[in-house]
Amino acid sequence: MTEGDVATAPATPAPDHDPVVDRLAEGLAARGVPLAGARVLLLGLPECRDGEASAVPPLAALLHAAGALVRAVAPHAATAAHPAGLLCVPLTARELSEADAVVLLATPGDAERPLVERWAAYVHDARPAPRTPRT
């Protein structure tokens, strides 16, 4: 991964469009990969736990609706189905290298960062912008 391989979401969304999905689609298209059929790995979701009645995160649902093959990292879990149907996988070099895009939803931890930097070909930064304190 190089500095040029990290994309960020635009500051203002277009009407009726999700800015993360739109920007990810643009970044993948620039690499010759359509969003439909692309393997997208979400990094930074809350832990996937068996038996929880949680919904698929909105971004995952939107990506799935666009035809992407969506997986999410569950740092301490074996490969398992999320209760809402999202496939959760451990963070491995194989998962990262096989992904067409890794979407950062949270800042990677110290243990995750080297793996992402080494194995992810394209990282899309979808983390929320830091809030500026008011004075």
Short mmCIF file of C-alpha atoms in Angstrom, two decimals:
data_model
loop_
_atom_site.label_atom_id
_atom_site.label_comp_id
_atom_site.label_asym_id
_atom_site.label_seq_id
_atom_site.Cartn_x
_atom_site.Cartn_y
_atom_site.Cartn_z
CA MET A 1 0.00 0.00 0.00
CA THR A 2 1.32 3.43 -0.87
CA GLU A 3 0.12 6.87 0.12
CA GLY A 4 -1.64 7.17 -3.25
CA ASP A 5 -3.61 4.00 -2.52
CA VAL A 6 -5.48 5.55 0.42
CA ALA A 7 -8.73 7.29 -0.54
CA THR A 8 -10.94 9.48 1.57
CA ALA A 9 -14.66 10.13 1.34
CA PRO A 10 -15.74 13.54 0.00
CA ALA A 11 -16.76 16.11 2.59
CA THR A 12 -20.27 16.66 1.24
CA PRO A 13 -22.47 13.86 -0.08
CA ALA A 14 -24.36 14.11 -3.34
CA PRO A 15 -28.15 13.97 -2.94
CA ASP A 16 -29.53 10.40 -2.87
CA HIS A 17 -26.01 8.93 -2.83
CA ASP A 18 -23.82 7.56 -0.09
CA PRO A 19 -20.46 9.38 -0.28
CA VAL A 20 -18.47 6.38 0.93
CA VAL A 21 -20.02 4.03 -1.63
CA ASP A 22 -19.64 6.59 -4.43
CA ARG A 23 -15.99 7.32 -3.61
CA LEU A 24 -15.18 3.62 -3.18
CA ALA A 25 -16.75 2.87 -6.57
CA GLU A 26 -14.64 5.64 -8.14
CA GLY A 27 -11.45 4.34 -6.52
CA LEU A 28 -12.11 0.79 -7.64
CA ALA A 29 -13.04 1.92 -11.16
CA ALA A 30 -9.70 3.76 -11.40
CA ARG A 31 -8.08 0.36 -10.76
CA GLY A 32 -10.26 -1.35 -13.37
CA VAL A 33 -12.49 -3.10 -10.81
CA PRO A 34 -16.27 -2.55 -10.87
CA LEU A 35 -17.97 -2.27 -7.49
CA ALA A 36 -20.40 -5.01 -8.51
CA GLY A 37 -18.49 -8.20 -7.81
CA ALA A 38 -15.65 -6.46 -5.93
CA ARG A 39 -14.50 -8.08 -2.70
CA VAL A 40 -14.74 -5.43 0.04
CA LEU A 41 -13.35 -5.96 3.54
CA LEU A 42 -14.76 -3.70 6.27
CA LEU A 43 -12.32 -2.99 9.10
CA GLY A 44 -13.58 -1.34 12.26
CA LEU A 45 -17.08 -2.73 12.81
CA PRO A 46 -18.09 -3.56 16.36
CA GLU A 47 -17.14 -7.12 17.28
CA CYS A 48 -19.32 -9.78 15.64
CA ARG A 49 -20.73 -11.98 18.39
CA ASP A 50 -22.81 -15.11 18.09
CA GLY A 51 -26.43 -14.75 19.11
CA GLU A 52 -26.62 -10.95 19.09
CA ALA A 53 -29.63 -9.46 17.35
CA SER A 54 -27.71 -6.76 15.53
CA ALA A 55 -28.48 -5.35 12.13
CA VAL A 56 -26.16 -5.29 9.16
CA PRO A 57 -24.39 -1.92 9.27
CA PRO A 58 -25.90 0.50 6.71
CA LEU A 59 -22.65 0.71 4.71
CA ALA A 60 -22.46 -3.08 4.41
CA ALA A 61 -26.08 -3.20 3.24
CA LEU A 62 -25.48 -0.47 0.65
CA LEU A 63 -22.34 -2.19 -0.67
CA HIS A 64 -24.15 -5.51 -0.84
CA ALA A 65 -27.04 -3.86 -2.72
CA ALA A 66 -24.48 -2.49 -5.21
CA GLY A 67 -23.27 -6.03 -5.85
CA ALA A 68 -20.10 -6.04 -3.75
CA LEU A 69 -19.01 -9.15 -1.88
CA VAL A 70 -18.81 -7.74 1.64
CA ARG A 71 -16.90 -9.24 4.55
CA ALA A 72 -16.12 -7.70 7.92
CA VAL A 73 -13.17 -8.18 10.22
CA ALA A 74 -13.89 -9.60 13.63
CA PRO A 75 -10.47 -9.41 15.24
CA HIS A 76 -10.91 -12.25 17.73
CA ALA A 77 -13.40 -14.46 15.94
CA ALA A 78 -13.07 -17.41 13.66
CA THR A 79 -14.88 -17.11 10.34
CA ALA A 80 -18.57 -17.01 11.17
CA ALA A 81 -21.81 -15.53 9.96
CA HIS A 82 -22.81 -12.32 11.68
CA PRO A 83 -26.30 -12.70 13.14
CA ALA A 84 -27.63 -10.34 10.47
CA GLY A 85 -25.96 -12.26 7.63
CA LEU A 86 -22.67 -10.37 7.23
CA LEU A 87 -19.71 -12.74 7.01
CA CYS A 88 -17.16 -11.96 9.73
CA VAL A 89 -13.57 -13.09 9.28
CA PRO A 90 -10.34 -12.73 11.24
CA LEU A 91 -7.81 -10.17 10.01
CA THR A 92 -5.23 -12.12 8.05
CA ALA A 93 -2.76 -11.42 5.28
CA ARG A 94 -4.89 -13.61 3.00
CA GLU A 95 -8.13 -11.69 3.68
CA LEU A 96 -6.33 -8.38 3.08
CA SER A 97 -4.54 -9.47 -0.08
CA GLU A 98 -7.65 -11.04 -1.62
CA ALA A 99 -9.77 -7.93 -1.00
CA ASP A 100 -10.20 -5.49 -3.87
CA ALA A 101 -10.67 -2.79 -1.23
CA VAL A 102 -10.28 -2.48 2.52
CA VAL A 103 -12.63 0.10 4.03
CA LEU A 104 -11.43 1.66 7.28
CA LEU A 105 -14.36 2.44 9.56
CA ALA A 106 -12.12 2.95 12.61
CA THR A 107 -8.41 3.52 13.13
CA PRO A 108 -6.53 0.22 12.98
CA GLY A 109 -4.88 -0.83 16.23
CA ASP A 110 -1.16 -1.32 16.66
CA ALA A 111 -1.44 -5.02 15.81
CA GLU A 112 -3.62 -4.41 12.73
CA ARG A 113 -1.75 -1.49 11.16
CA PRO A 114 1.32 -3.44 9.90
CA LEU A 115 -0.88 -6.11 8.30
CA VAL A 116 -3.01 -3.51 6.52
CA GLU A 117 0.03 -1.54 5.35
CA ARG A 118 1.75 -4.63 3.99
CA TRP A 119 -1.09 -6.64 2.44
CA ALA A 120 -3.92 -4.30 1.41
CA ALA A 121 -3.66 -3.17 -2.20
CA TYR A 122 -6.26 -0.41 -1.85
CA VAL A 123 -7.45 1.21 1.37
CA HIS A 124 -10.48 3.48 1.44
CA ASP A 125 -10.59 5.67 4.55
CA ALA A 126 -14.24 6.06 5.58
CA ARG A 127 -13.57 7.08 9.18
CA PRO A 128 -15.58 10.05 10.43
CA ALA A 129 -13.72 13.36 10.29
CA PRO A 130 -12.34 14.43 13.67
CA ARG A 131 -14.47 17.02 15.39
CA THR A 132 -12.94 20.40 16.01
CA PRO A 133 -13.52 21.60 19.56
CA ARG A 134 -15.43 24.85 19.84
CA THR A 135 -13.80 27.68 21.71
#
